[in-house]
Short mmCIF file of C-alpha atoms and ligand atoms in Angstrom, two decimals:
data_model
loop_
_atom_site.label_atom_id
_atom_site.label_comp_id
_atom_site.label_asym_id
_atom_site.label_seq_id
_atom_site.Cartn_x
_atom_site.Cartn_y
_atom_site.Cartn_z
CA MET A 1 0.00 0.00 0.00
CA ASN A 2 1.39 3.38 -0.90
CA PHE A 3 1.00 5.72 2.00
CA LYS A 4 2.53 8.69 0.19
CA LYS A 5 -0.24 8.58 -2.43
CA THR A 6 -2.83 8.26 0.32
CA ALA A 7 -1.29 11.28 2.02
CA VAL A 8 -1.52 13.27 -1.20
CA ALA A 9 -5.17 12.27 -1.54
CA LEU A 10 -5.81 13.43 2.03
CA ALA A 11 -4.00 16.71 1.50
CA LEU A 12 -6.31 17.45 -1.42
CA PHE A 13 -9.21 17.33 0.97
CA GLY A 14 -7.68 19.70 3.44
CA PHE A 15 -6.26 17.13 5.85
CA THR A 16 -3.04 17.98 7.59
CA SER A 17 -0.62 15.76 9.45
CA ALA A 18 -1.79 14.09 12.60
CA SER A 19 -1.24 14.36 16.27
CA ILE A 20 -3.00 11.60 17.99
CA ALA A 21 -4.85 10.60 21.15
CA GLN A 22 -5.47 7.15 22.58
CA ALA A 23 -8.59 5.25 21.53
CA THR A 24 -10.78 2.55 23.04
CA PHE A 25 -12.14 -0.26 20.88
CA SER A 26 -15.33 -2.26 20.97
CA PHE A 27 -16.71 -4.95 18.70
CA VAL A 28 -20.39 -5.28 17.85
CA ALA A 29 -22.41 -7.40 15.45
CA GLN A 30 -24.74 -4.61 14.42
CA SER A 31 -24.55 -0.86 14.36
CA ASP A 32 -27.34 1.60 15.12
CA MET A 33 -25.53 4.00 12.73
CA LYS A 34 -25.61 6.70 15.43
CA ALA A 35 -21.84 7.32 15.49
CA PRO A 36 -20.92 10.63 13.83
CA SER A 37 -18.24 8.97 11.66
CA HIS A 38 -18.39 5.79 9.66
CA VAL A 39 -15.94 3.82 7.56
CA VAL A 40 -16.93 1.52 4.70
CA PHE A 41 -14.88 -0.41 2.16
CA VAL A 42 -15.33 -0.56 -1.60
CA ASP A 43 -13.50 -2.91 -3.96
CA ASP A 44 -15.75 -2.72 -7.00
CA LEU A 45 -17.79 0.30 -8.01
CA GLU A 46 -19.93 -1.76 -10.38
CA ASN A 47 -20.90 -4.22 -7.65
CA LEU A 48 -21.13 -2.46 -4.33
CA ASP A 49 -21.55 -4.84 -1.43
CA GLY A 50 -21.74 -4.86 2.36
CA ALA A 51 -22.20 -1.61 4.27
CA ALA A 52 -21.29 0.44 1.20
CA ALA A 53 -24.19 -1.08 -0.75
CA ARG A 54 -26.59 -0.45 2.12
CA LEU A 55 -25.49 3.16 2.38
CA ASN A 56 -25.88 3.62 -1.34
CA THR A 57 -29.44 2.36 -1.15
CA ALA A 58 -30.19 4.48 1.93
CA SER A 59 -28.85 7.55 0.12
CA GLU A 60 -30.77 6.74 -3.06
CA GLY A 61 -27.59 6.27 -5.07
CA GLN A 62 -25.89 9.41 -3.77
CA LEU A 63 -22.87 7.47 -2.51
CA LEU A 64 -21.98 6.10 -5.94
CA LYS A 65 -22.54 9.50 -7.56
CA LEU A 66 -20.21 11.22 -5.08
CA LEU A 67 -17.56 8.54 -5.53
CA ALA A 68 -17.72 8.97 -9.31
CA LEU A 69 -17.56 12.74 -8.94
CA ASN A 70 -14.39 12.41 -6.86
CA ASP A 71 -12.78 9.88 -9.26
CA PHE A 72 -12.70 7.36 -6.43
CA GLU A 73 -10.19 4.58 -6.93
CA THR A 74 -10.91 1.16 -5.45
CA LYS A 75 -7.18 0.54 -4.98
CA LEU A 76 -6.35 -0.84 -1.51
CA GLY A 77 -5.92 1.97 1.00
CA HIS A 78 -7.22 4.83 -1.16
CA VAL A 79 -9.28 7.15 1.04
CA GLN A 80 -12.24 9.36 0.18
CA HIS A 81 -13.82 11.55 2.80
CA LEU A 82 -17.48 12.41 2.23
CA GLN A 83 -20.05 14.32 4.26
CA MET A 84 -23.78 14.03 4.71
CA VAL A 85 -24.24 10.83 2.75
CA ALA A 86 -27.50 9.26 3.97
CA GLY A 87 -27.47 11.82 6.76
CA LEU A 88 -24.09 10.69 8.15
CA GLU A 89 -21.94 13.51 9.45
CA SER A 90 -18.73 12.01 8.12
CA LEU A 91 -18.00 8.99 5.95
CA LEU A 92 -14.63 7.57 4.99
CA VAL A 93 -14.79 5.33 1.97
CA ILE A 94 -11.68 3.19 1.65
CA GLY A 95 -10.57 1.23 -1.39
CA SER A 96 -10.15 -2.46 -0.67
CA LYS A 97 -9.35 -3.98 -4.05
CA ASP A 98 -6.35 -6.28 -3.95
CA ASP A 99 -6.02 -8.96 -6.62
CA ASN A 100 -4.11 -11.19 -4.23
CA GLY A 101 -6.55 -10.72 -1.38
CA ILE A 102 -5.83 -8.60 1.69
CA SER A 103 -3.16 -9.95 4.06
CA ALA A 104 -2.97 -9.62 7.84
CA SER A 105 -0.43 -6.78 7.72
CA GLU A 106 -2.47 -5.00 5.03
CA LEU A 107 -5.46 -5.13 7.38
CA GLN A 108 -3.26 -3.46 10.00
CA ASP A 109 -2.27 -0.87 7.39
CA LEU A 110 -5.97 -0.17 6.80
CA GLY A 111 -6.45 0.37 10.54
CA GLY A 112 -3.54 2.81 10.49
CA ILE A 113 -4.99 4.65 7.51
CA ILE A 114 -8.32 5.03 9.31
CA ALA A 115 -6.59 6.47 12.40
CA SER A 116 -4.46 8.95 10.49
CA SER A 117 -7.34 10.05 8.26
CA LEU A 118 -9.69 10.70 11.17
CA TYR A 119 -7.16 12.35 13.45
CA SER A 120 -6.15 14.77 10.76
CA THR A 121 -9.39 16.69 11.26
CA THR A 122 -10.11 16.24 14.95
CA LYS A 123 -8.60 14.61 18.01
CA THR A 124 -11.90 13.37 19.33
CA VAL A 125 -13.20 10.59 17.19
CA ASP A 126 -16.30 8.43 17.49
CA VAL A 127 -16.29 6.09 14.56
CA ALA A 128 -17.97 2.88 13.42
CA VAL A 129 -15.92 0.77 11.02
CA HIS A 130 -18.06 -1.62 8.97
CA ILE A 131 -16.24 -4.82 8.13
CA ASP A 132 -18.41 -7.14 6.12
CA ASN A 133 -17.03 -7.16 2.59
CA LEU A 134 -13.25 -7.60 2.62
CA THR A 135 -11.62 -10.26 0.46
CA LEU A 136 -8.73 -11.82 2.36
CA THR A 137 -5.58 -13.62 1.19
CA ASP A 138 -5.60 -16.42 3.61
CA THR A 139 -7.34 -17.36 6.74
CA THR A 140 -5.13 -15.32 9.05
CA LEU A 141 -4.70 -16.24 12.70
CA PHE A 142 -6.92 -13.32 13.61
CA THR A 143 -10.29 -11.91 12.63
CA PRO A 144 -10.00 -9.00 10.18
CA SER A 145 -11.65 -6.52 12.52
CA ALA A 146 -9.19 -7.37 15.33
CA LEU A 147 -6.32 -6.73 12.90
CA ILE A 148 -7.85 -3.43 11.78
CA ALA A 149 -8.24 -2.41 15.43
CA SER A 150 -4.63 -3.36 16.10
CA GLY A 151 -3.36 -1.30 13.14
CA TYR A 152 -5.41 1.65 14.37
CA HIS A 153 -3.98 1.18 17.87
CA MET A 154 -0.42 0.99 16.50
CA ARG A 155 -0.88 4.24 14.58
CA ASP A 156 -2.60 5.91 17.54
CA TYR A 157 0.57 7.21 19.12
CA SER A 158 2.14 10.51 20.02
CA PHE A 159 5.05 11.40 22.23
CA ASP A 160 3.98 14.63 23.87
CA LYS A 161 5.34 14.33 27.41
CA TYR A 162 7.67 17.28 26.88
CA LYS A 163 5.03 19.49 25.30
CA THR A 164 3.40 21.91 27.67
CA LYS A 165 0.18 21.58 25.72
CA LYS A 166 -0.77 17.92 25.41
CA ASP A 167 -2.81 16.26 22.71
CA GLU A 168 -6.27 15.96 24.13
CA GLY A 169 -9.35 14.10 23.06
CA LYS A 170 -10.89 10.74 23.59
CA SER A 171 -11.63 8.38 20.78
CA THR A 172 -14.06 5.53 20.52
CA VAL A 173 -13.74 3.04 17.73
CA THR A 174 -16.55 0.55 17.16
CA LEU A 175 -15.83 -2.32 14.82
CA VAL A 176 -18.99 -3.67 13.28
CA THR A 177 -18.43 -7.29 12.37
CA GLN A 178 -20.29 -10.59 12.36
CA ASN A 179 -17.85 -12.44 14.60
CA ALA A 180 -17.73 -9.68 17.17
CA GLU A 181 -17.06 -11.94 20.13
CA MET A 182 -14.08 -13.68 18.59
CA ALA A 183 -12.69 -10.37 17.34
CA GLU A 184 -13.00 -8.86 20.80
CA ASN A 185 -11.11 -11.81 22.23
CA HIS A 186 -8.35 -11.58 19.59
CA TYR A 187 -7.88 -7.89 20.20
CA GLN A 188 -8.31 -7.69 23.98
CA ASN A 189 -6.31 -10.79 24.90
CA ASP A 190 -3.62 -10.69 22.26
CA LEU A 191 -3.19 -8.00 19.58
CA LYS A 192 -3.73 -5.16 22.05
CA TYR A 193 -0.59 -6.24 23.89
CA VAL A 194 1.45 -6.21 20.70
CA ALA A 195 0.37 -2.64 19.96
CA GLN A 196 1.15 -1.67 23.56
CA GLY A 197 4.56 -3.34 23.22
CA ILE A 198 5.22 -1.31 20.09
CA HIS A 199 4.25 1.89 21.91
CA MET A 200 6.52 0.92 24.80
CA ALA A 201 9.41 0.41 22.38
CA ARG A 202 8.73 3.78 20.72
CA ASP A 203 8.55 5.54 24.10
CA ILE A 204 11.96 4.20 25.09
CA ALA A 205 13.58 4.95 21.73
CA THR A 206 12.19 8.49 21.58
CA GLU A 207 13.12 9.48 25.13
CA PRO A 208 16.09 11.88 25.06
CA GLY A 209 19.46 10.65 26.30
CA ASN A 210 19.49 13.01 29.28
CA ASN A 211 16.49 11.15 30.69
CA MET A 212 17.13 7.66 29.36
CA TYR A 213 20.40 6.12 30.49
CA PRO A 214 21.09 2.53 31.57
CA GLU A 215 19.92 2.90 35.17
CA VAL A 216 16.66 4.57 34.12
CA PHE A 217 16.12 2.06 31.30
CA ALA A 218 16.61 -0.86 33.72
CA ASP A 219 14.20 0.70 36.24
CA LYS A 220 11.58 1.20 33.53
CA ILE A 221 11.84 -2.46 32.56
CA LYS A 222 11.49 -3.57 36.18
CA ALA A 223 8.41 -1.37 36.64
CA ALA A 224 6.82 -2.38 33.33
CA PHE A 225 7.13 -6.11 34.04
CA SER A 226 6.35 -6.22 37.74
CA GLY A 227 3.27 -8.28 38.51
CA ILE A 228 3.10 -10.12 35.19
CA ASP A 229 2.78 -13.90 35.64
CA ASN A 230 5.84 -16.07 34.95
CA VAL A 231 8.16 -13.08 34.56
CA LYS A 232 11.38 -12.36 36.42
CA VAL A 233 13.63 -9.38 35.72
CA LYS A 234 17.33 -9.61 36.54
CA VAL A 235 19.58 -6.56 36.51
CA LEU A 236 23.36 -6.97 36.37
CA ASP A 237 25.31 -3.92 37.47
CA VAL A 238 29.01 -3.11 37.07
CA ARG A 239 30.08 -5.34 39.96
CA ASP A 240 28.20 -8.31 38.52
CA MET A 241 29.66 -7.66 35.09
CA GLU A 242 33.14 -7.54 36.57
CA LYS A 243 32.54 -10.95 38.10
CA TYR A 244 31.67 -12.30 34.67
CA ASN A 245 34.65 -10.51 33.12
CA MET A 246 32.40 -8.65 30.64
CA GLY A 247 35.15 -6.30 29.49
CA ALA A 248 33.47 -5.43 26.21
CA LEU A 249 30.19 -4.25 27.71
CA LEU A 250 32.02 -2.56 30.60
CA GLY A 251 34.47 -0.95 28.16
CA VAL A 252 31.75 0.74 26.12
CA GLY A 253 30.25 2.21 29.28
CA LYS A 254 33.52 3.56 30.65
CA GLY A 255 33.37 7.03 29.10
CA SER A 256 30.02 7.83 30.66
CA VAL A 257 29.05 8.97 34.14
CA HIS A 258 26.14 6.54 33.79
CA ASP A 259 27.14 2.94 34.45
CA PRO A 260 26.11 0.16 32.07
CA ARG A 261 23.52 -2.49 32.92
CA LEU A 262 22.69 -5.90 31.58
CA VAL A 263 18.98 -6.57 32.00
CA ILE A 264 17.38 -9.96 31.53
CA ILE A 265 13.64 -10.56 31.30
CA GLU A 266 12.91 -14.24 31.93
CA TYR A 267 9.51 -15.33 30.74
CA LEU A 268 8.79 -18.97 31.50
CA GLY A 269 5.30 -19.65 30.21
CA GLY A 270 6.13 -22.99 28.63
CA ASP A 271 7.19 -26.43 29.65
CA LYS A 272 9.94 -26.39 32.30
CA ASN A 273 12.19 -28.70 30.33
CA THR A 274 11.97 -26.86 27.02
CA ALA A 275 14.92 -24.67 26.06
CA PRO A 276 13.97 -21.00 25.67
CA ILE A 277 14.26 -18.72 22.67
CA ALA A 278 16.68 -15.86 23.39
CA LEU A 279 16.18 -12.32 22.11
CA ALA A 280 19.15 -9.99 22.60
CA GLY A 281 18.98 -6.23 21.96
CA LYS A 282 21.56 -3.46 21.61
CA GLY A 283 20.69 -0.83 24.20
CA ILE A 284 23.04 2.10 23.64
CA THR A 285 21.13 4.89 25.34
CA PHE A 286 23.14 7.46 23.42
CA ASP A 287 25.87 6.89 20.85
CA THR A 288 28.24 9.83 20.50
CA GLY A 289 30.78 7.49 18.91
CA GLY A 290 32.96 7.83 22.00
CA ILE A 291 36.57 8.92 21.38
CA SER A 292 35.91 8.09 17.69
CA LEU A 293 33.42 10.93 17.94
CA LYS A 294 30.64 11.20 15.37
CA ASP A 295 30.10 14.53 13.65
CA ASN A 296 27.13 16.54 14.84
CA ASP A 297 25.05 16.10 11.72
CA GLY A 298 22.12 13.93 12.84
CA MET A 299 23.85 12.87 16.06
CA TRP A 300 20.70 13.71 18.05
CA ALA A 301 19.00 10.67 16.48
CA MET A 302 21.52 8.44 18.29
CA LYS A 303 19.20 8.74 21.30
CA SER A 304 17.41 5.85 19.60
CA ASP A 305 20.49 3.60 19.45
CA LEU A 306 18.71 1.42 22.01
CA ALA A 307 15.91 0.56 19.57
CA GLY A 308 17.00 -3.09 19.43
CA ALA A 309 16.73 -3.39 23.21
CA SER A 310 13.46 -1.45 23.34
CA ALA A 311 12.00 -3.79 20.70
CA VAL A 312 13.05 -6.77 22.83
CA ALA A 313 11.26 -5.18 25.80
CA GLY A 314 8.13 -4.51 23.74
CA THR A 315 8.09 -8.06 22.39
CA MET A 316 8.51 -9.57 25.86
CA HIS A 317 5.66 -7.37 27.05
CA ALA A 318 3.34 -8.76 24.34
CA ILE A 319 4.33 -12.39 24.85
CA ALA A 320 4.15 -12.30 28.65
CA ASN A 321 0.87 -10.38 28.82
CA ARG A 322 -0.94 -12.75 26.51
CA GLY A 323 0.53 -15.69 28.41
CA GLU A 324 2.04 -17.46 25.41
CA LYS A 325 2.91 -21.06 26.34
CA ILE A 326 6.59 -20.78 25.63
CA ASN A 327 9.87 -19.86 27.33
CA VAL A 328 11.56 -16.70 26.11
CA ILE A 329 14.55 -14.81 27.49
CA GLY A 330 14.93 -11.14 26.56
CA ILE A 331 18.35 -9.66 27.24
CA MET A 332 19.23 -5.99 26.87
CA ALA A 333 22.80 -4.69 26.86
CA MET A 334 22.62 -1.12 28.09
CA ALA A 335 25.41 1.44 27.99
CA GLU A 336 25.99 5.07 27.08
CA ASN A 337 28.80 5.58 24.55
CA MET A 338 30.50 8.81 25.65
CA PRO A 339 33.99 10.27 25.15
CA GLY A 340 34.72 10.83 28.85
CA ALA A 341 38.14 10.94 30.49
CA SER A 342 38.04 7.25 31.31
CA ALA A 343 36.63 6.22 27.93
CA ILE A 344 38.21 3.40 25.95
CA ARG A 345 40.48 4.49 23.08
CA PRO A 346 41.13 3.19 19.60
CA GLY A 347 43.93 0.66 19.97
CA ASP A 348 42.81 -0.52 23.41
CA VAL A 349 42.35 -4.23 23.95
CA LEU A 350 39.32 -5.46 25.93
CA ASP A 351 38.64 -8.80 27.58
CA THR A 352 35.34 -10.54 27.03
CA MET A 353 33.26 -12.93 29.12
CA LYS A 354 34.13 -15.65 26.61
CA GLY A 355 37.76 -15.22 27.64
CA THR A 356 38.92 -13.86 24.28
CA THR A 357 40.19 -10.36 23.50
CA ILE A 358 39.08 -7.57 21.15
CA GLU A 359 41.23 -4.77 19.81
CA ILE A 360 39.29 -1.53 19.39
CA MET A 361 39.65 0.02 15.94
CA SER A 362 36.77 2.42 16.40
CA THR A 363 34.99 3.22 19.65
CA ASP A 364 31.98 3.98 17.43
CA ALA A 365 31.65 0.29 16.58
CA GLU A 366 30.29 -0.26 20.10
CA GLY A 367 27.06 -2.18 19.45
CA ARG A 368 28.89 -5.38 18.52
CA LEU A 369 30.94 -5.04 21.72
CA VAL A 370 28.01 -4.87 24.10
CA LEU A 371 26.26 -7.66 22.20
CA ALA A 372 29.36 -9.87 22.29
CA ASP A 373 29.12 -10.18 26.06
CA ALA A 374 25.31 -10.25 26.10
CA VAL A 375 24.93 -13.10 23.59
CA TYR A 376 27.69 -15.07 25.26
CA TYR A 377 26.06 -14.65 28.66
CA VAL A 378 22.60 -15.68 27.48
CA GLN A 379 23.98 -18.84 25.84
CA GLN A 380 25.92 -19.79 28.96
CA GLU A 381 23.13 -19.13 31.41
CA TYR A 382 20.07 -20.29 29.48
CA LYS A 383 21.17 -22.77 26.76
CA PRO A 384 18.60 -21.38 24.28
CA SER A 385 17.29 -23.36 21.30
CA MET A 386 17.57 -20.28 19.11
CA LEU A 387 19.19 -16.86 19.43
CA LEU A 388 18.01 -13.71 17.71
CA ASN A 389 19.84 -10.44 18.16
CA ILE A 390 18.57 -7.07 17.07
CA ALA A 391 20.51 -3.82 16.84
CA THR A 392 20.78 -0.42 15.20
CA LEU A 393 24.22 -1.62 14.27
CA THR A 394 25.62 -0.16 11.06
CA GLY A 395 25.16 2.71 8.63
CA SER A 396 26.18 0.10 6.08
CA ALA A 397 22.91 -1.87 6.51
CA ALA A 398 20.93 1.36 6.27
CA ARG A 399 22.70 2.36 3.05
CA ALA A 400 22.18 -1.07 1.51
CA LEU A 401 18.51 -1.53 2.35
CA SER A 402 17.14 1.92 3.26
CA ASP A 403 13.93 1.76 5.29
CA GLU A 404 12.19 -0.99 3.33
CA TYR A 405 14.03 -3.91 4.87
CA ALA A 406 16.01 -4.68 7.98
CA ALA A 407 19.12 -6.69 7.20
CA VAL A 408 19.05 -10.33 8.26
CA ILE A 409 22.29 -12.25 8.55
CA THR A 410 22.59 -15.92 9.47
CA ARG A 411 25.14 -18.69 9.10
CA ASP A 412 22.60 -20.77 7.23
CA PHE A 413 20.90 -19.12 4.26
CA GLU A 414 17.81 -21.30 4.61
CA LEU A 415 17.16 -19.64 7.97
CA SER A 416 17.37 -16.22 6.30
CA THR A 417 14.76 -17.20 3.73
CA GLN A 418 12.52 -18.46 6.54
CA MET A 419 12.97 -15.08 8.22
CA MET A 420 11.90 -13.34 5.00
CA GLU A 421 8.65 -15.30 5.18
CA VAL A 422 8.18 -14.42 8.85
CA GLY A 423 8.75 -10.81 7.81
CA LYS A 424 5.98 -10.95 5.23
CA ARG A 425 3.58 -12.47 7.71
CA SER A 426 4.44 -9.91 10.38
CA GLY A 427 4.44 -6.79 8.21
CA GLU A 428 8.09 -6.06 9.08
CA HIS A 429 10.30 -7.08 6.18
CA VAL A 430 13.87 -8.36 6.18
CA TRP A 431 16.37 -9.01 3.39
CA PRO A 432 19.49 -11.17 3.67
CA LEU A 433 23.07 -9.92 3.60
CA PRO A 434 25.99 -12.37 3.49
CA LEU A 435 28.34 -13.76 6.11
CA HIS A 436 31.47 -14.98 4.36
CA ALA A 437 34.81 -16.38 5.52
CA ASN A 438 36.43 -13.15 4.28
CA HIS A 439 34.42 -11.16 6.80
CA PHE A 440 36.04 -13.17 9.58
CA GLU A 441 39.44 -12.66 7.90
CA GLN A 442 38.91 -8.92 8.03
CA ILE A 443 38.53 -8.87 11.80
CA LYS A 444 41.82 -10.65 12.54
CA SER A 445 43.98 -8.49 14.80
CA PRO A 446 47.78 -8.47 14.97
CA ILE A 447 47.76 -8.18 18.77
CA ALA A 448 44.42 -9.56 19.98
CA ASP A 449 42.04 -12.40 19.06
CA ILE A 450 39.88 -10.15 16.91
CA LYS A 451 39.37 -6.45 16.25
CA ASN A 452 36.03 -4.69 16.36
CA SER A 453 35.99 -3.47 12.75
CA GLY A 454 37.59 -4.32 9.46
CA ALA A 455 39.40 -2.10 7.02
CA GLY A 456 36.57 -1.89 4.57
CA ASN A 457 33.31 -3.19 3.21
CA PRO A 458 30.78 -4.67 3.79
CA GLY A 459 30.32 -3.04 7.18
CA ALA A 460 27.08 -4.81 8.09
CA SER A 461 28.58 -8.26 7.49
CA ILE A 462 31.79 -7.45 9.33
CA ALA A 463 29.79 -6.31 12.35
CA ALA A 464 27.82 -9.56 12.19
CA ALA A 465 31.08 -11.51 12.02
CA VAL A 466 32.24 -9.90 15.27
CA ILE A 467 29.04 -11.03 17.03
CA ALA A 468 29.12 -14.45 15.32
CA THR A 469 32.49 -15.04 16.98
CA PHE A 470 30.57 -15.18 20.28
CA VAL A 471 27.75 -17.44 19.06
CA ASP A 472 28.01 -21.22 19.17
CA GLU A 473 28.24 -22.42 15.55
CA SER A 474 25.63 -25.10 16.08
CA LEU A 475 23.01 -22.72 17.47
CA PRO A 476 20.34 -21.39 15.07
CA TRP A 477 21.24 -17.70 15.06
CA VAL A 478 19.47 -14.73 13.48
CA HIS A 479 21.13 -11.34 13.36
CA LEU A 480 18.95 -8.30 12.56
CA ASP A 481 20.49 -4.93 11.73
CA ILE A 482 17.73 -2.32 12.04
CA ALA A 483 19.84 0.84 11.64
CA GLY A 484 17.87 1.88 8.55
CA VAL A 485 14.34 0.89 9.51
CA ASP A 486 13.45 2.00 13.00
CA TRP A 487 13.73 5.78 12.78
CA LEU A 488 11.44 7.15 10.07
CA SER A 489 11.55 10.64 8.61
CA GLU A 490 7.98 10.26 7.30
CA ASP A 491 4.82 8.67 8.64
CA ILE A 492 3.85 5.18 7.48
CA ASP A 493 0.36 3.66 7.77
CA VAL A 494 0.92 2.01 11.15
CA SER A 495 3.35 4.52 12.65
CA PRO A 496 3.90 8.22 12.89
CA LYS A 497 7.42 9.34 11.93
CA GLY A 498 10.21 8.85 14.46
CA SER A 499 10.81 5.50 16.13
CA GLN A 500 8.35 2.89 14.86
CA GLY A 501 9.22 0.22 17.42
CA TRP A 502 10.59 -1.94 14.61
CA GLY A 503 11.04 -5.55 15.56
CA VAL A 504 8.18 -6.04 18.00
CA ARG A 505 5.89 -7.44 15.32
CA PHE A 506 8.74 -9.42 13.73
CA MET A 507 10.01 -11.04 16.92
CA ASP A 508 6.46 -11.59 18.14
CA GLN A 509 5.80 -13.52 14.93
CA VAL A 510 9.02 -15.54 15.33
CA VAL A 511 7.87 -16.56 18.79
CA ARG A 512 4.28 -17.33 17.71
CA GLU A 513 5.54 -19.62 15.00
CA GLN A 514 7.53 -21.64 17.55
CA VAL A 515 4.44 -22.36 19.62
CA LYS A 516 3.18 -25.79 18.70
N1 BES B 601 24.71 3.30 16.06
C1 BES B 601 25.57 3.28 14.95
C2 BES B 601 24.89 2.78 13.67
C3 BES B 601 23.76 3.60 13.13
C4 BES B 601 23.98 4.47 12.09
C5 BES B 601 22.49 3.47 13.62
C6 BES B 601 22.94 5.21 11.57
C7 BES B 601 21.43 4.20 13.10
C8 BES B 601 21.67 5.06 12.08
C9 BES B 601 26.77 2.36 15.21
O1 BES B 601 27.17 2.26 16.53
C10 BES B 601 27.94 2.90 14.44
O2 BES B 601 28.33 3.99 14.73
N2 BES B 601 28.42 2.13 13.47
C11 BES B 601 29.52 2.52 12.65
C12 BES B 601 30.53 1.40 12.63
C13 BES B 601 31.85 1.78 12.04
C14 BES B 601 32.58 2.74 12.95
C15 BES B 601 32.68 0.52 11.83
C16 BES B 601 28.98 2.79 11.25
O3 BES B 601 28.10 2.06 10.79
O4 BES B 601 29.43 3.74 10.63
ZN1 ZN B 602 28.55 3.74 17.16
ZN1 ZN B 603 25.62 2.57 17.95
#
């Protein structure tokens, strides 16, 4: 679905960009049509069906005439705003034609489009969305209306805590659908938690570095997970890390007045004897580059260099709250990369928990350092059946794949292609980059076991090779580089610009697909 075109269409009708309030959702089998706003879908102007057909009859054909007058396109996601059709104050007609059928993530996109279209005119919304004529790709795990609600919820986000004047307004979204009870259950007991997890991830990644450093991040995780069944949060501080000889994670934190933390969320919802899945996130609360200082251009955005860790937190939130019958360990390596007087220098050699050494070529290649100790620790302590790590790791991945795809790197290409399929099902897409023997060659150091960056290209693969050195070769391992995808300069259907909480939907899908 092309959001930019939708945005152009909205602009033509006097809509401006959104600032958004939080909505509540309900599911009903029939609507009294009393809500001031309504949404209907149209995929064929010659053969109107569902709520659109009923409205056309009620308006004595006025609906079709107005659509023709406005050159309405039935293309999926195209939006037309109309007023006073069959006496309705406001009507959004949305194109729903898709030759392949509408997929789960496209349903979420539709929900996002509804939210952004409505909020562009007012912050208080009372809308009924009529879902009785959508043609779907496959029988998705969830009812269409629950997915539309979840997409709306995902889009329904603003970060206004530092604005003196807050976004105000209360929104009520009623989804009118035949299987209202099942939809309610899907949304309230499952998809709602995914959207909340995404919002949690965005909150953490958007928070400025002065208010989000490792200690604060760890406290937020403890608070967010307290009281959830089968969850334990462990926080390792500097003394603990010293005991484990985590010189790489400690090294990155040395230039900052804020000490690093290693935070582990244990969620044991499955069988006691089943090995867990491990999710490891890079949690650099601010990346100045350290002594290898970045230039100022765009440096402010490095407040979101913890987006991998915040996505792990958001995913754990969703899984634990819905009580998935599975064991999952989320681990977040938190440090602030600053050029302080005790900061590590290029040329320094650091010890790692594994017992090997790393020579520092650039203190700005810090994500792989904190992850080296984190992934080693999680393998030692939890013997996972699979390890996925996620990080805003390299400009190289962002240059290669822009914001369409996160980079996926594995030792086994088959696993990468499986991840591409998971991506399609989740709505968050990944594309493989290689891991070749030459990438390991490039990180050989003359004085230590490895060095933290190579002389040249490809940067994303070299970074992965550093982490791979700390991952057991027989363990299924997925490396995700999200440097290009998390922070958006423009809105997309399911997220306003800024951090989109990338990875929550992807990792959530990975976990779902493991549940037998
Ligand atoms: N956090 C950055 C990567 C990044 C870049 C994230 C742009 C989001 C947007 C990472 O720590 C970094 O600085 N990587 C360097 C590595 C280099 C020094 C080997 C890079 O990619 O330039
Ligand atoms: Zn860096
Ligand atoms: Zn970084």
